[in-house]
Short mmCIF file of C-alpha atoms in Angstrom, two decimals:
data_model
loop_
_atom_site.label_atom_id
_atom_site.label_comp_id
_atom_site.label_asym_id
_atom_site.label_seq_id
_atom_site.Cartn_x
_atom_site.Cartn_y
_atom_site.Cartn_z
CA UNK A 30 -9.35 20.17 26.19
CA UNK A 31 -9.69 16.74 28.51
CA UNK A 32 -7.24 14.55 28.39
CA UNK A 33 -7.20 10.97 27.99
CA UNK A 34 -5.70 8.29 29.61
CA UNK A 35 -5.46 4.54 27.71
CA UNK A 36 -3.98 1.34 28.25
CA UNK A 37 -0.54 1.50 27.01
CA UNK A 38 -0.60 -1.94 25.23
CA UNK A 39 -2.86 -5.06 25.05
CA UNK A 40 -2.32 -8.48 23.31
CA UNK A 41 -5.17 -10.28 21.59
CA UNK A 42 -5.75 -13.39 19.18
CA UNK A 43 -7.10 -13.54 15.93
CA UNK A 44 -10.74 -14.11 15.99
CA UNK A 45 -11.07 -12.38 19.29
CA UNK A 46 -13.21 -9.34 20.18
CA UNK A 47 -10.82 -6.43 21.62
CA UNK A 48 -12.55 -3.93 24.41
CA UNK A 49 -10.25 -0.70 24.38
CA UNK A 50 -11.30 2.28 27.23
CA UNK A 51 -10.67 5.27 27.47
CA UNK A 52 -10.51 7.27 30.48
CA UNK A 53 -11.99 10.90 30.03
CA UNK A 54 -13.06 12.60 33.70
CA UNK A 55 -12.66 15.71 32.51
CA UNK A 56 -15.27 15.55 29.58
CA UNK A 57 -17.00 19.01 28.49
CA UNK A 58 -20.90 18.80 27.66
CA UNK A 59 -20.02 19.80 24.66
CA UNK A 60 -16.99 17.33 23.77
CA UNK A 61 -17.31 14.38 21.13
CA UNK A 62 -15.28 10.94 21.64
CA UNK A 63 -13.75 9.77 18.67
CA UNK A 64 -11.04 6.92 18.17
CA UNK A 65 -8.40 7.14 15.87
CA UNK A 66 -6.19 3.68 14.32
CA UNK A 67 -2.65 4.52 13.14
CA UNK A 68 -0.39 1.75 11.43
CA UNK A 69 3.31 2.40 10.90
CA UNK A 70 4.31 4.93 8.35
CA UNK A 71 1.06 6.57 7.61
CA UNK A 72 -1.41 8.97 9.21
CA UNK A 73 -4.29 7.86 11.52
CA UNK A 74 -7.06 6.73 9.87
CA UNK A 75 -10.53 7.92 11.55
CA UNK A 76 -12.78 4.74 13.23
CA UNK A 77 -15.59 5.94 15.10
CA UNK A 78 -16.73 8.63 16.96
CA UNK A 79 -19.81 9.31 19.07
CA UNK A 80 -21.20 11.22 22.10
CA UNK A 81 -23.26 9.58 24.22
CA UNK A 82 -24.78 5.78 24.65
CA UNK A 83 -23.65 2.91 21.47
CA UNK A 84 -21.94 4.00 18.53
CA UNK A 85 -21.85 1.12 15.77
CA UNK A 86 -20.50 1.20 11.80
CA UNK A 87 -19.25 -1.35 9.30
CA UNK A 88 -15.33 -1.13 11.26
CA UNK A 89 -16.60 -0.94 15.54
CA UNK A 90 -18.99 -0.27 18.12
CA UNK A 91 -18.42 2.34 20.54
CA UNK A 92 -19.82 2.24 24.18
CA UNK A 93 -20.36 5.62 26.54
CA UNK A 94 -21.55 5.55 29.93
CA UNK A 95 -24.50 7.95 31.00
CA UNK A 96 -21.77 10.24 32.82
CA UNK A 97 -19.87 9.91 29.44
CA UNK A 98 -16.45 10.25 31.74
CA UNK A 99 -15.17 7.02 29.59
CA UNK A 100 -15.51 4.98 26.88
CA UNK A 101 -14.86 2.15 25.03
CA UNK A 102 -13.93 0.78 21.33
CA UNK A 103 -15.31 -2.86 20.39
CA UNK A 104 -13.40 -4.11 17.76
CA UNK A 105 -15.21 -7.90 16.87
CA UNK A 106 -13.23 -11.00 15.49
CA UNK A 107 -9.54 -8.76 14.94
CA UNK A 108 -7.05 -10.02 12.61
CA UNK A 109 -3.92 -10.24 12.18
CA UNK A 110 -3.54 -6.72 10.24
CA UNK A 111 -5.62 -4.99 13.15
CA UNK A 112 -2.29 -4.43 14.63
CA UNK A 113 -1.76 -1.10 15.17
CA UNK A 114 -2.15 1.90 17.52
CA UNK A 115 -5.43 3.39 18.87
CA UNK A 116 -5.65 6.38 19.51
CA UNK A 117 -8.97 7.91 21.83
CA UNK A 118 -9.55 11.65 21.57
CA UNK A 119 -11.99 14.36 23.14
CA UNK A 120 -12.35 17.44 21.22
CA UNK A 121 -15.46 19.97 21.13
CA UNK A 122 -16.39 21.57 17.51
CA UNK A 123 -16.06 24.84 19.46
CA UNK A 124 -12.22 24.70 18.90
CA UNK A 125 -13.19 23.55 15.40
CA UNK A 126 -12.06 19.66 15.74
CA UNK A 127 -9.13 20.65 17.00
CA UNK A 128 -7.65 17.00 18.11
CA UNK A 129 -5.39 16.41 20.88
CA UNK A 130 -3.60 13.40 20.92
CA UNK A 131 -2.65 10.85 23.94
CA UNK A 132 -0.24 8.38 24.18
CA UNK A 133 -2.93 5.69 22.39
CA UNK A 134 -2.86 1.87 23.18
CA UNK A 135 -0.62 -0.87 20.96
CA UNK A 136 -2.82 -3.84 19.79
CA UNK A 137 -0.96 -6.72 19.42
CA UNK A 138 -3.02 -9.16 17.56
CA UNK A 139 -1.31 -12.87 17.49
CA UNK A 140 -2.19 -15.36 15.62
CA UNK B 41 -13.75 11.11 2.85
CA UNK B 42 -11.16 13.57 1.27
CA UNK B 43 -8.10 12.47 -0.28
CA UNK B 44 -5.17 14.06 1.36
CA UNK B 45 -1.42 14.75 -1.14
CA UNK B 46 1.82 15.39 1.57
CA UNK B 47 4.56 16.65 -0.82
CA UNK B 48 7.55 15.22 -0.14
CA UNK B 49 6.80 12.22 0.92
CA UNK B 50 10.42 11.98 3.11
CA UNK B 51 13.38 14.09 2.92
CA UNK B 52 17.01 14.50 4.31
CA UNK B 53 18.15 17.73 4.98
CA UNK B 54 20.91 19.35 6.02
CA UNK B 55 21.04 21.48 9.70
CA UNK B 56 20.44 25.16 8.70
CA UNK B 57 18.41 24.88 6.04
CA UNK B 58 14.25 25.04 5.57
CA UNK B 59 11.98 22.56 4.53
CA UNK B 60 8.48 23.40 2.97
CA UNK B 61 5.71 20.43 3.15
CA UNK B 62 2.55 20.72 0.80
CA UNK B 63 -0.46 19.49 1.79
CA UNK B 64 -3.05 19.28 -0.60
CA UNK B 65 -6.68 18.07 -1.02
CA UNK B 66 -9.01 16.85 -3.64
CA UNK B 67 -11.83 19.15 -1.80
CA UNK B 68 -12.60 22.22 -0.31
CA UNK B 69 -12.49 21.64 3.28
CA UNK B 70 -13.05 23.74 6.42
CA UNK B 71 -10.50 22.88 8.67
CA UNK B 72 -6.78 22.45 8.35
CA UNK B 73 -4.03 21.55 11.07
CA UNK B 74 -0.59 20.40 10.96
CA UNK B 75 1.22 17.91 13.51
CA UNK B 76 4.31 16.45 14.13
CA UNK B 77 4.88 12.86 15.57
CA UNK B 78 8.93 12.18 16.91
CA UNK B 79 9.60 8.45 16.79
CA UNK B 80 7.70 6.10 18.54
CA UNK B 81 5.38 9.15 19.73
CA UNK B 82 2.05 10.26 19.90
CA UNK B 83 1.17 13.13 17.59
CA UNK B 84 1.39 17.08 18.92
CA UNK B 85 -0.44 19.45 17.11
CA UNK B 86 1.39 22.20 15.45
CA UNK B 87 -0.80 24.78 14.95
CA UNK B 88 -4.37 25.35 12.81
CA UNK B 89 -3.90 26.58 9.37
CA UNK B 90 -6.65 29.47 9.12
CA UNK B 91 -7.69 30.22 5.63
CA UNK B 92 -6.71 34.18 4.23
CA UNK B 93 -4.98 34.99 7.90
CA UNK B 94 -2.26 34.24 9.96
CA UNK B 95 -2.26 30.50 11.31
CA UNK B 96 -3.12 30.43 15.26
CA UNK B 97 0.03 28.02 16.94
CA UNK B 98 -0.19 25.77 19.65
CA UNK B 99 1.85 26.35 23.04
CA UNK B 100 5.61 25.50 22.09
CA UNK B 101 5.55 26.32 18.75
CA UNK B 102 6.47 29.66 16.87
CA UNK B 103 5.37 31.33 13.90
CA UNK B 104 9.38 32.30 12.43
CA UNK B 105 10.02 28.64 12.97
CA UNK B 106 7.19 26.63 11.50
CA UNK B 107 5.64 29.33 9.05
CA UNK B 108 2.10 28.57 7.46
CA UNK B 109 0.13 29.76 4.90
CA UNK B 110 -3.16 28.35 3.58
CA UNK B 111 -3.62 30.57 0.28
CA UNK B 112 -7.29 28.52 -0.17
CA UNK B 113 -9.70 26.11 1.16
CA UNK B 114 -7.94 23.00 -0.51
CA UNK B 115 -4.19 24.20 0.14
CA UNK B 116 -1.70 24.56 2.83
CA UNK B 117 2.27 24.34 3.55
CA UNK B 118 4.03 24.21 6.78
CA UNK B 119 7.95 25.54 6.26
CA UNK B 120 10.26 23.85 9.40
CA UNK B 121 12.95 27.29 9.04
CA UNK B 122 16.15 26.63 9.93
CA UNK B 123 16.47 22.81 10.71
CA UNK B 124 18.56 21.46 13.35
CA UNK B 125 18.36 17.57 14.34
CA UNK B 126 15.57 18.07 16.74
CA UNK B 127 13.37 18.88 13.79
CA UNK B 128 13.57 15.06 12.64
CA UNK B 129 9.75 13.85 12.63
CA UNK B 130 7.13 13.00 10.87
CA UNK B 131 4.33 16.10 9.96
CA UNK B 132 0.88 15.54 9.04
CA UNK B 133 -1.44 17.67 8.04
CA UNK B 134 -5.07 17.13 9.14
CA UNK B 135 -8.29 18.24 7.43
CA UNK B 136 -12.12 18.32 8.56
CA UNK B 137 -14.71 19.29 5.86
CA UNK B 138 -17.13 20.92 8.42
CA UNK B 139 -17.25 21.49 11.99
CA UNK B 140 -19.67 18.64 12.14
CA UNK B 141 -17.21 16.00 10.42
CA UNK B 142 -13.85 14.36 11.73
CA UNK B 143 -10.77 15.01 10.79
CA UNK B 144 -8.28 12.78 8.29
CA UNK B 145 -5.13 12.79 7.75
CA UNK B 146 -2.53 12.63 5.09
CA UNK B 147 0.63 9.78 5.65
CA UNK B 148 2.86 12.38 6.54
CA UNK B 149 6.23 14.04 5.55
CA UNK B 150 8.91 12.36 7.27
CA UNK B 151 11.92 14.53 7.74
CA UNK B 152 15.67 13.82 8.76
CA UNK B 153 18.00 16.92 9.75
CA UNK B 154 21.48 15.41 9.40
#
């Protein structure tokens, strides 16, 4: 499975628009990208997930690259409660979803 | 998306002793998996709760320690067997309808071994 490599942390403000990437190198033709937001004391909660080109839904946009080897969550005008971790994942249905997680990036949103 | 029941929600055990989480779903689903997140951690998958037949664990993790059945397509438990401190974590179980949708999860089971 590829493994991903994030920013560990990033501070925003409210009202800004947050660019998260993801790393991926290792990316199998047959892989999806899909982003993951966890807040303290419950499970992730699914965001977005996509395989090639723009990605968009009522919660982000997500950008990959022709070589697909990264990517990169849009998250427009955050608030306050978009505080959380984000987590980016590569997984292929071959393995059945199977998830692996990485260390994810904490979003600090200030207000 | 489904709606995913953890049963308990948090519990304190003593060392020694075994813990069984339920995990239950308002929908028949394809895919099942269990994880475990340690404080301030990332998430590690436990192992893929296969439906009729014997789970299939991830590297690091045993089947006489973390014991799995999935009796149906809307049902699982994962049993932590004979708890020591180390075992103190959060587990979530994970479901995917299809191979073609993405996973959610349930808020977890967090467990202290005292």
């Amino acid at each position: 499975l590829a493994k991903t490599t994030q920013p560990i942390s990033m501070d925003s403000y409210e009202g800004q628009e947050v660019n998260i990437t993801c790393s991926h190198n290792n990316i199998a033709t047959n892989d999806y990208i899909t982003w993951y937001q966890q807040f303290p004391s419950q499970g992730p909660r699914f965001i977005i997930q996509g395989y090639k080109t723009k990605v968009t839904n009522e919660v982000a946009s997500l950008f990959i690259p022709a070589d697909r080897k990264s990517s990169t969550l849009s998250l427009p005008r955050v608030s306050l409660s978009d505080t959380a971790v984000y987590y980016c994942l590569v997984g292929t249905r071959e393995y059945g979803n199977k998830l692996v997680f990485g260390a994810g990036t904490i979003l600090r949103v200030k207000s | 998306s489904a709606v995913i029941s953890q049963k308990p929600s948090r519990d304190i055990c003593q060392r020694g002793t075994s813990l069984t989480i339920q995990c239950q779903v308002d929908s028949q689903v394809t895919m099942m998996f269990w994880y475990r997140q340690q404080p301030g951690q990332s998430l590690t998958l436990i192992a893929t709760a296969n439906q009729g037949s014997e789970a299939t664990y991830e590297s690091g993790f045993v089947i006489d320690k973390f014991p799995i059945s999935r009796p149906n397509l809307t049902f699982s438990t994962l049993t932590v067997s004979n708890m020591s401190p180390e075992d103190s974590s959060i587990y979530l179980c994970s479901v995917g309808a299809d191979y073609n949708s993405p996973l959610h999860f349930g808020n977890g089971t967090r467990l202290t071994v005292t």
